[in-house]
Short mmCIF file of C-alpha atoms and ligand atoms in Angstrom, two decimals:
data_model
loop_
_atom_site.label_atom_id
_atom_site.label_comp_id
_atom_site.label_asym_id
_atom_site.label_seq_id
_atom_site.Cartn_x
_atom_site.Cartn_y
_atom_site.Cartn_z
CA MET A 26 -0.01 -0.02 0.00
CA LYS A 27 1.30 3.47 -0.94
CA LYS A 28 2.42 5.53 2.07
CA THR A 29 0.26 8.51 2.67
CA ASP A 30 0.57 11.35 5.22
CA LEU A 31 -1.98 11.44 7.99
CA THR A 32 -3.93 14.66 7.94
CA MET A 33 -6.65 16.46 9.87
CA ALA A 34 -10.05 17.19 8.30
CA ASN A 35 -8.71 20.54 6.92
CA GLY A 36 -5.95 18.71 5.11
CA ARG A 37 -3.05 19.76 7.28
CA LYS A 38 -0.47 17.11 8.17
CA VAL A 39 -0.43 15.55 11.64
CA GLU A 40 2.88 15.81 13.50
CA ASN A 41 2.08 13.34 16.32
CA ASN A 42 -0.82 10.85 16.51
CA GLN A 43 0.38 9.06 19.63
CA ASN A 44 0.56 11.76 22.40
CA SER A 45 -1.94 14.45 23.43
CA ILE A 46 -0.64 17.90 24.25
CA THR A 47 -0.26 18.26 28.02
CA ALA A 48 0.85 21.13 30.29
CA GLY A 49 4.15 19.51 31.25
CA SER A 50 4.87 15.86 30.85
CA ARG A 51 2.50 14.89 33.74
CA GLY A 52 -0.01 17.73 33.51
CA PRO A 53 -3.55 17.94 32.12
CA VAL A 54 -4.49 18.05 28.43
CA LEU A 55 -4.73 21.41 26.71
CA MET A 56 -7.93 22.56 24.90
CA GLN A 57 -5.70 23.69 22.05
CA ASP A 58 -4.97 20.04 21.11
CA VAL A 59 -7.41 20.39 18.22
CA LEU A 60 -6.29 17.06 16.77
CA LEU A 61 -7.48 15.28 19.93
CA MET A 62 -10.69 17.33 19.99
CA GLU A 63 -11.51 16.78 16.33
CA LYS A 64 -10.71 13.01 16.51
CA LEU A 65 -12.90 12.41 19.62
CA ALA A 66 -15.71 14.60 18.27
CA HIS A 67 -15.76 12.72 14.99
CA PHE A 68 -15.68 9.39 16.79
CA ASP A 69 -18.59 10.46 19.03
CA ARG A 70 -20.73 10.96 15.88
CA GLU A 71 -19.76 7.76 14.03
CA GLU A 72 -23.09 6.10 14.52
CA ILE A 73 -26.24 7.12 12.74
CA PRO A 74 -29.74 5.98 13.75
CA GLU A 75 -30.09 2.29 12.88
CA ARG A 76 -33.04 1.33 10.67
CA ILE A 77 -36.23 0.74 12.72
CA VAL A 78 -36.68 -2.48 10.71
CA HIS A 79 -34.03 -4.38 8.76
CA ALA A 80 -31.20 -3.03 10.89
CA LYS A 81 -28.82 -6.00 10.47
CA GLY A 82 -27.85 -6.57 6.86
CA ALA A 83 -25.26 -7.35 4.23
CA GLY A 84 -25.03 -6.29 0.64
CA ALA A 85 -23.27 -6.68 -2.69
CA HIS A 86 -23.07 -5.12 -6.14
CA GLY A 87 -24.23 -7.05 -9.07
CA THR A 88 -25.66 -7.24 -12.60
CA PHE A 89 -29.14 -7.87 -13.95
CA THR A 90 -29.22 -9.51 -17.40
CA VAL A 91 -32.38 -9.78 -19.51
CA THR A 92 -32.98 -13.35 -20.83
CA HIS A 93 -36.56 -13.22 -22.00
CA ASP A 94 -38.67 -10.62 -23.84
CA ILE A 95 -41.40 -8.94 -21.76
CA THR A 96 -41.68 -5.78 -23.80
CA ALA A 97 -45.33 -6.62 -24.57
CA TYR A 98 -46.06 -5.79 -20.87
CA THR A 99 -43.63 -2.98 -19.98
CA LYS A 100 -41.85 -0.18 -21.72
CA ALA A 101 -39.22 -0.04 -18.94
CA SER A 102 -35.90 0.31 -20.74
CA ILE A 103 -34.26 -2.10 -18.32
CA PHE A 104 -36.13 -4.88 -20.08
CA ALA A 105 -35.72 -3.44 -23.62
CA GLU A 106 -33.76 -6.28 -25.18
CA ILE A 107 -32.47 -9.68 -24.44
CA GLY A 108 -28.88 -9.53 -23.21
CA LYS A 109 -29.20 -6.01 -21.79
CA LYS A 110 -27.29 -5.56 -18.57
CA THR A 111 -27.98 -3.22 -15.68
CA ASP A 112 -25.79 -2.53 -12.64
CA THR A 113 -27.42 -3.35 -9.29
CA PHE A 114 -26.89 -3.22 -5.51
CA THR A 115 -28.63 -5.72 -3.31
CA ARG A 116 -29.04 -5.63 0.55
CA PHE A 117 -30.21 -8.61 2.57
CA SER A 118 -31.29 -8.32 6.19
CA THR A 119 -33.25 -9.64 9.07
CA VAL A 120 -36.22 -7.55 10.17
CA GLY A 121 -36.71 -7.38 13.92
CA GLY A 122 -33.24 -7.57 15.39
CA GLU A 123 -30.89 -4.77 16.16
CA ARG A 124 -27.76 -3.98 14.10
CA GLY A 125 -25.67 -6.49 16.02
CA SER A 126 -28.24 -9.26 16.19
CA ALA A 127 -27.81 -12.78 14.86
CA ASP A 128 -28.17 -13.47 11.15
CA THR A 129 -29.88 -16.82 11.78
CA ALA A 130 -32.83 -15.58 13.83
CA ARG A 131 -36.30 -16.85 12.81
CA ASP A 132 -37.44 -13.80 10.88
CA PRO A 133 -38.35 -12.83 7.34
CA ARG A 134 -35.26 -11.74 5.37
CA GLY A 135 -35.23 -8.43 3.49
CA PHE A 136 -34.23 -8.71 -0.15
CA ALA A 137 -33.86 -5.27 -1.64
CA THR A 138 -32.30 -4.49 -5.00
CA LYS A 139 -31.50 -1.12 -6.53
CA PHE A 140 -31.36 -1.29 -10.38
CA TYR A 141 -29.25 1.65 -11.70
CA THR A 142 -31.21 1.82 -15.01
CA ASP A 143 -30.59 4.24 -17.83
CA GLU A 144 -33.93 5.92 -16.97
CA GLY A 145 -33.13 6.38 -13.26
CA ASN A 146 -33.09 4.06 -10.20
CA TRP A 147 -35.65 1.33 -9.76
CA ASP A 148 -35.76 -0.27 -6.30
CA LEU A 149 -37.51 -3.57 -5.76
CA VAL A 150 -37.73 -3.67 -1.96
CA GLY A 151 -39.04 -7.10 -1.01
CA ASN A 152 -38.59 -10.01 1.35
CA ASN A 153 -37.82 -13.71 1.09
CA THR A 154 -41.53 -14.39 1.56
CA PRO A 155 -44.19 -13.87 -1.09
CA VAL A 156 -46.69 -12.49 1.45
CA PHE A 157 -46.70 -10.36 4.58
CA PHE A 158 -48.22 -10.48 8.09
CA ILE A 159 -50.65 -7.53 7.66
CA ARG A 160 -52.14 -5.78 4.63
CA ASP A 161 -52.75 -2.25 5.88
CA ALA A 162 -49.85 0.04 6.80
CA LEU A 163 -52.01 1.52 9.60
CA LYS A 164 -51.16 -1.67 11.58
CA PHE A 165 -47.42 -1.61 10.76
CA PRO A 166 -46.05 0.26 13.75
CA ASP A 167 -48.13 -1.96 16.11
CA PHE A 168 -46.94 -5.11 14.40
CA ILE A 169 -43.28 -4.06 14.52
CA HIS A 170 -43.59 -3.15 18.24
CA THR A 171 -44.53 -6.75 18.95
CA GLN A 172 -41.33 -7.96 17.16
CA LYS A 173 -39.16 -5.62 19.20
CA ARG A 174 -38.96 -5.30 22.99
CA LEU A 175 -41.40 -4.86 25.92
CA PRO A 176 -41.44 -1.24 26.97
CA GLY A 177 -40.86 -2.18 30.69
CA SER A 178 -38.31 -4.96 30.81
CA ASN A 179 -36.76 -4.43 27.38
CA LEU A 180 -37.21 -8.15 26.78
CA LYS A 181 -38.54 -9.83 23.66
CA SER A 182 -41.91 -11.49 24.24
CA ASN A 183 -43.65 -14.41 22.51
CA THR A 184 -46.82 -13.48 24.32
CA MET A 185 -46.79 -10.01 22.72
CA MET A 186 -46.31 -11.55 19.28
CA TRP A 187 -49.01 -14.19 19.57
CA ASP A 188 -51.38 -11.70 21.25
CA PHE A 189 -51.15 -9.49 18.18
CA TRP A 190 -51.25 -12.36 15.60
CA ALA A 191 -54.27 -14.02 17.31
CA LYS A 192 -56.08 -10.66 16.85
CA SER A 193 -54.82 -10.28 13.25
CA PRO A 194 -55.83 -13.57 11.54
CA GLU A 195 -54.68 -12.23 8.14
CA SER A 196 -51.17 -13.04 9.43
CA LEU A 197 -51.71 -16.84 9.34
CA HIS A 198 -50.33 -17.42 5.83
CA GLN A 199 -47.07 -15.47 6.62
CA LEU A 200 -46.82 -17.27 9.96
CA THR A 201 -46.94 -20.60 8.24
CA THR A 202 -43.96 -19.53 6.13
CA LEU A 203 -42.09 -17.94 9.03
CA PHE A 204 -42.35 -21.02 11.29
CA SER A 205 -41.48 -23.47 8.45
CA ASN A 206 -37.81 -24.06 8.00
CA ARG A 207 -37.83 -21.29 5.34
CA GLY A 208 -38.03 -18.90 8.37
CA THR A 209 -34.34 -19.84 9.00
CA PRO A 210 -32.72 -19.88 5.59
CA ASP A 211 -29.15 -21.17 5.28
CA GLY A 212 -27.56 -17.76 4.49
CA PHE A 213 -28.73 -15.21 2.02
CA ARG A 214 -27.68 -17.18 -1.10
CA HIS A 215 -30.06 -20.09 -0.52
CA MET A 216 -33.38 -18.27 -0.40
CA ASN A 217 -35.81 -16.85 -2.88
CA GLY A 218 -36.75 -13.16 -3.07
CA TYR A 219 -40.21 -11.76 -3.78
CA GLY A 220 -41.46 -8.27 -4.56
CA SER A 221 -44.38 -9.43 -2.38
CA HIS A 222 -46.71 -6.51 -3.33
CA THR A 223 -48.55 -6.29 -6.55
CA TYR A 224 -46.98 -3.61 -8.84
CA SER A 225 -47.94 -2.49 -12.28
CA PHE A 226 -46.40 -2.57 -15.73
CA ILE A 227 -47.28 -0.16 -18.47
CA ASN A 228 -46.41 -0.97 -22.07
CA THR A 229 -45.80 1.26 -25.12
CA ASN A 230 -49.59 1.10 -25.95
CA ASN A 231 -50.22 2.65 -22.52
CA GLU A 232 -51.88 -0.56 -21.26
CA ARG A 233 -51.61 -1.53 -17.59
CA PHE A 234 -50.82 -5.01 -16.27
CA TRP A 235 -50.62 -6.06 -12.61
CA VAL A 236 -47.32 -7.74 -11.82
CA LYS A 237 -45.71 -9.82 -9.07
CA PHE A 238 -41.91 -10.32 -8.97
CA HIS A 239 -40.25 -13.61 -7.91
CA LEU A 240 -36.48 -14.13 -7.67
CA LYS A 241 -35.72 -17.79 -7.39
CA THR A 242 -32.35 -18.78 -5.95
CA MET A 243 -30.17 -20.70 -8.41
CA GLN A 244 -28.16 -22.10 -5.47
CA GLY A 245 -31.27 -24.08 -4.40
CA ASN A 246 -33.36 -23.38 -1.36
CA LYS A 247 -31.52 -24.53 1.77
CA THR A 248 -32.67 -24.04 5.32
CA LEU A 249 -31.30 -24.42 8.87
CA SER A 250 -33.01 -26.48 11.52
CA ALA A 251 -34.12 -24.59 14.58
CA ALA A 252 -31.31 -26.21 16.61
CA GLU A 253 -28.65 -25.24 13.97
CA ALA A 254 -29.92 -21.67 13.77
CA THR A 255 -29.77 -21.34 17.55
CA ARG A 256 -26.27 -22.80 17.65
CA LEU A 257 -24.99 -20.50 14.90
CA ALA A 258 -26.61 -17.45 16.57
CA GLY A 259 -24.11 -18.02 19.43
CA GLU A 260 -21.11 -19.35 17.52
CA ASN A 261 -21.26 -17.06 14.51
CA PRO A 262 -23.92 -14.34 14.64
CA ASP A 263 -22.64 -13.05 11.29
CA TYR A 264 -23.08 -16.40 9.60
CA ALA A 265 -25.04 -15.15 6.53
CA THR A 266 -22.97 -11.96 6.10
CA GLU A 267 -19.77 -14.05 6.12
CA ASP A 268 -21.19 -16.64 3.75
CA LEU A 269 -22.18 -14.03 1.23
CA PHE A 270 -18.95 -12.07 1.50
CA ASN A 271 -16.66 -15.10 1.24
CA ASN A 272 -18.43 -16.65 -1.67
CA ILE A 273 -18.34 -13.48 -3.74
CA LYS A 274 -14.68 -13.00 -2.71
CA GLU A 275 -13.89 -16.51 -4.00
CA GLY A 276 -15.64 -15.80 -7.33
CA ASN A 277 -18.64 -18.03 -6.45
CA PHE A 278 -21.20 -15.47 -7.53
CA PRO A 279 -24.76 -16.19 -6.38
CA GLN A 280 -27.57 -15.85 -8.92
CA TRP A 281 -31.31 -15.62 -8.94
CA LYS A 282 -33.67 -16.20 -11.78
CA VAL A 283 -36.08 -13.31 -12.00
CA HIS A 284 -39.70 -14.15 -12.88
CA VAL A 285 -42.93 -12.23 -13.16
CA GLN A 286 -46.60 -13.08 -12.83
CA ILE A 287 -48.69 -10.93 -15.15
CA MET A 288 -52.39 -10.15 -14.75
CA PRO A 289 -54.17 -7.96 -17.38
CA GLU A 290 -55.68 -4.93 -15.61
CA ILE A 291 -59.27 -5.86 -16.30
CA GLU A 292 -58.95 -9.31 -14.68
CA ALA A 293 -58.37 -7.74 -11.25
CA GLU A 294 -62.03 -6.73 -11.14
CA THR A 295 -63.20 -10.34 -11.33
CA TYR A 296 -60.38 -12.43 -9.97
CA ARG A 297 -61.52 -14.58 -7.06
CA ILE A 298 -58.66 -13.27 -4.88
CA ASN A 299 -58.18 -9.58 -4.15
CA PRO A 300 -54.99 -9.12 -6.14
CA PHE A 301 -53.93 -6.19 -4.02
CA ASP A 302 -53.97 -8.13 -0.69
CA VAL A 303 -50.30 -8.72 0.27
CA THR A 304 -51.26 -11.62 2.56
CA LYS A 305 -52.17 -13.63 -0.60
CA VAL A 306 -50.26 -15.11 -3.46
CA TRP A 307 -51.55 -15.54 -6.99
CA PRO A 308 -51.46 -19.35 -7.34
CA HIS A 309 -49.15 -20.35 -10.14
CA GLY A 310 -51.95 -22.37 -11.73
CA ASP A 311 -53.81 -19.10 -12.28
CA TYR A 312 -50.81 -16.92 -13.24
CA PRO A 313 -47.76 -18.92 -14.23
CA LEU A 314 -44.26 -17.62 -13.65
CA MET A 315 -42.66 -16.03 -16.73
CA GLU A 316 -38.84 -15.85 -16.78
CA VAL A 317 -37.31 -12.41 -17.33
CA GLY A 318 -33.64 -12.42 -16.46
CA ILE A 319 -30.85 -13.25 -14.00
CA LEU A 320 -29.62 -11.24 -11.08
CA GLU A 321 -25.97 -12.02 -10.20
CA LEU A 322 -24.12 -10.65 -7.26
CA ASN A 323 -20.42 -10.32 -8.21
CA LYS A 324 -18.70 -7.56 -6.22
CA ASN A 325 -18.39 -7.09 -2.47
CA PRO A 326 -18.63 -3.68 -0.91
CA GLU A 327 -15.27 -2.02 -0.33
CA ASN A 328 -16.59 -0.05 2.63
CA TYR A 329 -19.52 -1.44 4.55
CA PHE A 330 -20.77 1.88 5.96
CA ALA A 331 -20.46 3.83 2.69
CA GLU A 332 -22.19 1.18 0.60
CA VAL A 333 -24.37 -1.09 2.80
CA GLU A 334 -25.32 1.15 5.74
CA GLN A 335 -25.87 4.20 3.59
CA ALA A 336 -27.81 2.33 0.94
CA ALA A 337 -31.38 3.70 1.00
CA PHE A 338 -34.02 1.62 -0.71
CA SER A 339 -37.55 2.83 -1.37
CA PRO A 340 -40.47 1.48 -3.45
CA THR A 341 -41.04 5.09 -4.56
CA ASN A 342 -38.00 4.73 -6.81
CA LYS A 343 -39.65 3.57 -10.05
CA VAL A 344 -39.03 4.18 -13.77
CA PRO A 345 -41.31 4.63 -16.68
CA GLY A 346 -43.11 1.32 -17.46
CA ILE A 347 -43.21 0.23 -13.79
CA GLY A 348 -45.86 1.58 -11.38
CA PHE A 349 -47.59 1.09 -8.10
CA SER A 350 -50.90 -0.60 -7.22
CA PRO A 351 -53.77 0.08 -4.78
CA ASP A 352 -52.16 -2.43 -2.28
CA LYS A 353 -52.68 -0.56 0.99
CA MET A 354 -49.49 -1.88 2.54
CA LEU A 355 -47.50 -0.66 -0.51
CA GLN A 356 -49.25 2.71 -0.41
CA GLY A 357 -48.12 3.15 3.22
CA ARG A 358 -44.54 2.12 2.32
CA LEU A 359 -44.50 4.86 -0.34
CA PHE A 360 -44.58 7.34 2.50
CA SER A 361 -42.65 5.48 5.19
CA TYR A 362 -39.52 4.35 3.22
CA PRO A 363 -38.28 7.71 1.91
CA ASP A 364 -39.35 9.28 5.28
CA THR A 365 -37.23 6.96 7.26
CA GLN A 366 -34.21 7.60 4.94
CA ARG A 367 -34.62 11.37 5.36
CA TYR A 368 -34.54 10.87 9.12
CA ARG A 369 -31.69 8.29 9.11
CA LEU A 370 -29.40 9.86 6.47
CA GLY A 371 -30.72 13.39 5.91
CA VAL A 372 -32.69 15.03 3.14
CA ASN A 373 -29.91 14.77 0.54
CA TYR A 374 -29.51 10.91 0.96
CA ASN A 375 -30.21 10.35 -2.76
CA SER A 376 -26.92 12.12 -3.59
CA LEU A 377 -24.76 9.74 -1.61
CA PRO A 378 -22.63 7.68 -4.04
CA ILE A 379 -24.39 4.34 -3.40
CA ASN A 380 -27.85 5.93 -3.93
CA LYS A 381 -26.98 8.33 -6.75
CA PRO A 382 -28.63 7.40 -10.06
CA LYS A 383 -26.35 6.86 -13.09
CA VAL A 384 -28.43 9.36 -15.06
CA ASP A 385 -28.38 13.17 -14.61
CA VAL A 386 -30.59 14.46 -11.82
CA ASN A 387 -32.02 17.93 -12.58
CA ASN A 388 -34.56 19.55 -10.32
CA GLY A 389 -35.17 22.49 -8.06
CA TYR A 390 -34.29 20.76 -4.81
CA ARG A 391 -31.73 22.89 -3.04
CA ASN A 392 -29.81 23.15 0.24
CA GLY A 393 -30.59 20.98 3.27
CA THR A 394 -28.19 19.35 5.68
CA MET A 395 -25.09 17.75 4.22
CA ARG A 396 -25.50 19.13 0.71
CA PHE A 397 -22.21 17.84 -0.61
CA ASP A 398 -22.48 18.38 -4.34
CA ASP A 399 -22.67 21.67 -6.30
CA ASN A 400 -26.23 22.25 -5.10
CA GLY A 401 -27.49 22.89 -8.64
CA GLY A 402 -24.90 25.61 -9.27
CA ASP A 403 -26.49 28.88 -10.44
CA THR A 404 -29.36 27.38 -12.40
CA PRO A 405 -32.78 28.77 -11.44
CA ASN A 406 -34.45 26.74 -8.70
CA TYR A 407 -38.06 27.21 -9.95
CA GLU A 408 -40.17 26.19 -12.93
CA PRO A 409 -41.91 27.23 -15.16
CA SER A 410 -39.51 29.84 -16.44
CA HIS A 411 -38.46 31.72 -19.60
CA PHE A 412 -34.92 30.66 -18.96
CA ALA A 413 -33.33 27.25 -19.73
CA VAL A 414 -34.54 25.23 -16.74
CA PRO A 415 -35.36 21.55 -16.46
CA THR A 416 -38.95 20.89 -17.66
CA GLN A 417 -41.40 18.02 -17.64
CA THR A 418 -41.76 15.31 -20.27
CA ASP A 419 -44.72 12.96 -20.72
CA ILE A 420 -42.59 9.79 -20.45
CA MET A 421 -44.01 8.93 -16.99
CA ASP A 422 -47.60 9.09 -18.24
CA GLU A 423 -49.77 6.16 -17.10
CA PRO A 424 -53.27 5.26 -18.14
CA PRO A 425 -55.81 6.65 -15.72
CA LEU A 426 -56.76 4.15 -12.86
CA LYS A 427 -60.46 3.51 -12.60
CA ILE A 428 -61.66 3.99 -8.99
CA ASP A 429 -65.23 3.92 -7.60
CA GLY A 430 -66.91 4.11 -4.20
CA ASP A 431 -66.95 6.49 -1.24
CA ALA A 432 -63.88 7.43 0.78
CA ALA A 433 -63.94 5.50 4.12
CA ARG A 434 -61.94 3.09 6.23
CA TYR A 435 -62.75 -0.19 4.52
CA GLU A 436 -61.73 -3.73 5.52
CA TYR A 437 -60.21 -5.83 2.74
CA ASP A 438 -63.01 -7.31 0.65
CA THR A 439 -62.18 -10.92 1.34
CA ASP A 440 -64.54 -13.71 2.24
CA GLU A 441 -64.08 -15.11 5.76
CA ASN A 442 -62.10 -18.23 4.83
CA SER A 443 -59.70 -16.38 2.54
CA ASP A 444 -57.48 -15.45 5.51
CA PHE A 445 -56.86 -19.15 6.09
CA SER A 446 -57.08 -21.14 2.85
CA GLN A 447 -53.65 -20.19 1.43
CA ALA A 448 -52.07 -21.03 4.82
CA GLY A 449 -53.70 -24.46 4.55
CA ALA A 450 -52.46 -24.77 0.90
CA LEU A 451 -48.90 -23.99 2.06
CA TYR A 452 -49.10 -26.64 4.83
CA HIS A 453 -49.91 -29.15 2.07
CA VAL A 454 -47.06 -27.97 -0.15
CA MET A 455 -44.69 -29.16 2.67
CA ASN A 456 -43.51 -32.77 2.90
CA ALA A 457 -43.99 -34.76 6.11
CA LYS A 458 -40.62 -33.72 7.60
CA GLU A 459 -41.24 -30.05 6.84
CA GLN A 460 -44.76 -30.31 8.46
CA GLU A 461 -43.25 -31.93 11.51
CA ASP A 462 -40.65 -29.14 11.78
CA LEU A 463 -43.38 -26.51 11.34
CA ILE A 464 -45.43 -27.89 14.19
CA SER A 465 -42.39 -28.15 16.40
CA ASN A 466 -41.15 -24.60 15.56
CA LEU A 467 -44.59 -23.19 16.29
CA THR A 468 -44.86 -25.05 19.58
CA ALA A 469 -41.47 -23.81 20.75
CA SER A 470 -42.65 -20.24 20.20
CA MET A 471 -46.08 -20.70 21.75
CA VAL A 472 -45.08 -22.50 25.00
CA GLY A 473 -45.75 -20.13 27.89
CA VAL A 474 -48.21 -17.92 26.08
CA PRO A 475 -51.49 -17.55 28.00
CA GLU A 476 -54.02 -20.25 27.05
CA GLU A 477 -56.69 -17.63 26.25
CA ILE A 478 -54.51 -16.32 23.38
CA LEU A 479 -53.50 -19.83 22.23
CA ARG A 480 -57.14 -20.96 21.98
CA VAL A 481 -57.97 -18.08 19.60
CA GLN A 482 -54.83 -18.75 17.59
CA ILE A 483 -55.47 -22.50 17.30
CA GLY A 484 -58.97 -21.67 16.08
CA HIS A 485 -57.27 -19.90 13.13
CA PHE A 486 -54.94 -22.85 12.44
CA LEU A 487 -58.04 -25.19 12.48
CA LYS A 488 -59.69 -22.99 9.83
CA ALA A 489 -56.54 -23.18 7.65
CA ASP A 490 -56.50 -26.99 7.91
CA LYS A 491 -58.10 -29.29 10.42
CA GLU A 492 -55.11 -31.58 10.73
CA TYR A 493 -52.71 -28.61 11.03
CA GLY A 494 -54.70 -27.18 13.96
CA GLU A 495 -55.24 -30.50 15.70
CA ARG A 496 -51.56 -31.48 15.53
CA LEU A 497 -50.64 -28.14 17.07
CA ALA A 498 -53.30 -28.33 19.84
CA LYS A 499 -52.10 -31.87 20.68
CA LYS A 500 -48.46 -30.81 20.92
CA LEU A 501 -49.47 -27.88 23.15
CA ASN A 502 -51.65 -30.10 25.33
CA ILE A 503 -54.78 -28.00 24.59
CA SER A 504 -57.99 -29.91 24.46
CA LEU A 505 -60.29 -28.83 21.64
P1 LIG B 626 -47.39 -24.37 -6.40
O1 LIG B 626 -47.36 -25.79 -6.08
O2 LIG B 626 -47.47 -23.93 -7.86
O3 LIG B 626 -46.21 -23.56 -5.74
C1 LIG B 626 -45.84 -23.80 -4.42
C2 LIG B 626 -44.76 -22.76 -4.08
O4 LIG B 626 -44.42 -23.04 -2.73
C3 LIG B 626 -43.49 -22.81 -4.91
O5 LIG B 626 -43.33 -21.48 -5.33
C4 LIG B 626 -42.41 -23.25 -3.92
O6 LIG B 626 -41.31 -22.46 -4.07
C5 LIG B 626 -43.03 -22.90 -2.61
N1 LIG B 626 -42.60 -23.85 -1.56
C6 LIG B 626 -42.30 -25.12 -1.65
N2 LIG B 626 -42.01 -25.60 -0.45
C7 LIG B 626 -42.12 -24.61 0.43
C8 LIG B 626 -41.96 -24.51 1.81
N3 LIG B 626 -41.56 -25.61 2.50
N4 LIG B 626 -42.17 -23.37 2.38
C9 LIG B 626 -42.55 -22.31 1.69
N5 LIG B 626 -42.75 -22.32 0.31
C10 LIG B 626 -42.53 -23.47 -0.31
O7 LIG B 626 -48.65 -23.77 -5.60
P2 LIG B 626 -49.56 -22.45 -5.69
O8 LIG B 626 -49.04 -21.42 -6.51
O9 LIG B 626 -50.96 -22.98 -6.05
O10 LIG B 626 -49.52 -22.04 -4.15
C11 LIG B 626 -49.78 -22.95 -3.12
C12 LIG B 626 -49.19 -22.34 -1.87
O11 LIG B 626 -47.77 -22.28 -2.14
C13 LIG B 626 -49.60 -20.93 -1.61
O12 LIG B 626 -50.80 -20.86 -0.80
C14 LIG B 626 -48.44 -20.36 -0.96
O13 LIG B 626 -48.57 -20.53 0.44
C15 LIG B 626 -47.24 -21.14 -1.43
N6 LIG B 626 -46.46 -20.33 -2.38
C16 LIG B 626 -47.01 -19.85 -3.54
C17 LIG B 626 -46.34 -18.90 -4.25
C18 LIG B 626 -46.98 -18.25 -5.44
O14 LIG B 626 -46.57 -17.16 -5.79
N7 LIG B 626 -47.98 -18.84 -6.01
C19 LIG B 626 -44.99 -18.51 -3.96
C20 LIG B 626 -44.43 -19.22 -2.74
C21 LIG B 626 -45.16 -20.03 -2.01
P3 LIG B 626 -39.84 -23.13 -4.56
O15 LIG B 626 -39.99 -23.35 -6.04
O16 LIG B 626 -38.91 -22.05 -4.25
O17 LIG B 626 -39.66 -24.38 -3.74
#
């Protein structure tokens, strides 16, 4: 490594980095030791607020390559031709634990990818599960509180979790995934990713399609048993981070096949499942997976804080040809994600190198804390104008979305059994060993929870599938 001279923040060279300036060799330290003051002051400010969710994570740079033509559905230039490559950055994470928590905890895994497209950044901010616990963002802070710590003791609490879930039966499908062995994936390379929400595609004819994204691991799905996950949490809490980093370092680049499910806009009106309910999948028999491309992770971050910690993902980052949907949970995230980044990193977070688009950014946004670029120079910061200022184009035009009804606080329009049937279907996707592990993982989490809560919860499992509920009740010694 080339020898460089140590400097202070103002660039002046440091004459002595081992000894503070003192009044005499045994006397107190002098205020005028600005090197000491600056060094300590900077150190005191090294930490930024950790993410409220997804605090512990690992990430890598990569490439998305188109393998199949989907231009009939979307005009997004990232999909323009087979063979087209786009740079990416992906961050994996657990959800509930703090920044130093164990990678192998039973928890969904975040799977967020930023595509630096030639039309701006597109972020696909999903999980390793195709569905979610709740479907209205109004419940999100309550749900996350149950995943964190009790206000009094600062302890985690299974009672708090099951109390909330028993009162939120729409969570049953996601719970069946979480307590299956897929709730403890063997590192980040051996799990699928899902966009989870329904998004939209708009094609060159200005037609809208509803779309779901699936990223299937090409390393194969591999999971940890509950015992292995617990052992690793103690022996190597950074198990998944290390596995990802070392494999990329050794040139063993992980890949995912990216697929979409496509629903023509009109079919949403009559489809038997509410297609905007994030607690539901679209069964493959109804909407088969269509292959689109391959995501490969092939470069480790050089600096964890600059690249992984400062990476800011948001579903608001979309490009022409990709849009939102009326999914209420997605709508809430459209506010919450950029809002949390403004709080965590500051209002200019999109200018940080890892978040900066590879296209020119021209707008009237000015000033704010930590404005570290040229702040728009001397171009006018308003529009419209008679001078040469950035102006709108119609490229983001979308067809109008038909809406009817009165504004009110509606429940999701699902029939009563629909909260349970897909959880039952998942139970039957599992083989005998996976079912056995599911029951055992659930039981381990439910032991000690008050019977009043368990009885309600077992009622939900029975509705999903009689055998599923009965096995659980038996294992918990609860008579039906
Ligand atoms: P399919 O039989 O076509 O698909 C089953 C899906 O389940 C596959 O995507 C498979 O993913 C996944 N899977 C297999 N084993 C497990 C497991 N142990 N834990 C979690 N997921 C697993 O069925 P349908 O599309 O008709 O859906 C049936 C049920 O499958 C749904 O109710 C849902 O719970 C689950 N599922 C459905 C998905 C969808 O988008 N339709 C996506 C994921 C799960 P893989 O190929 O990676 O093994």
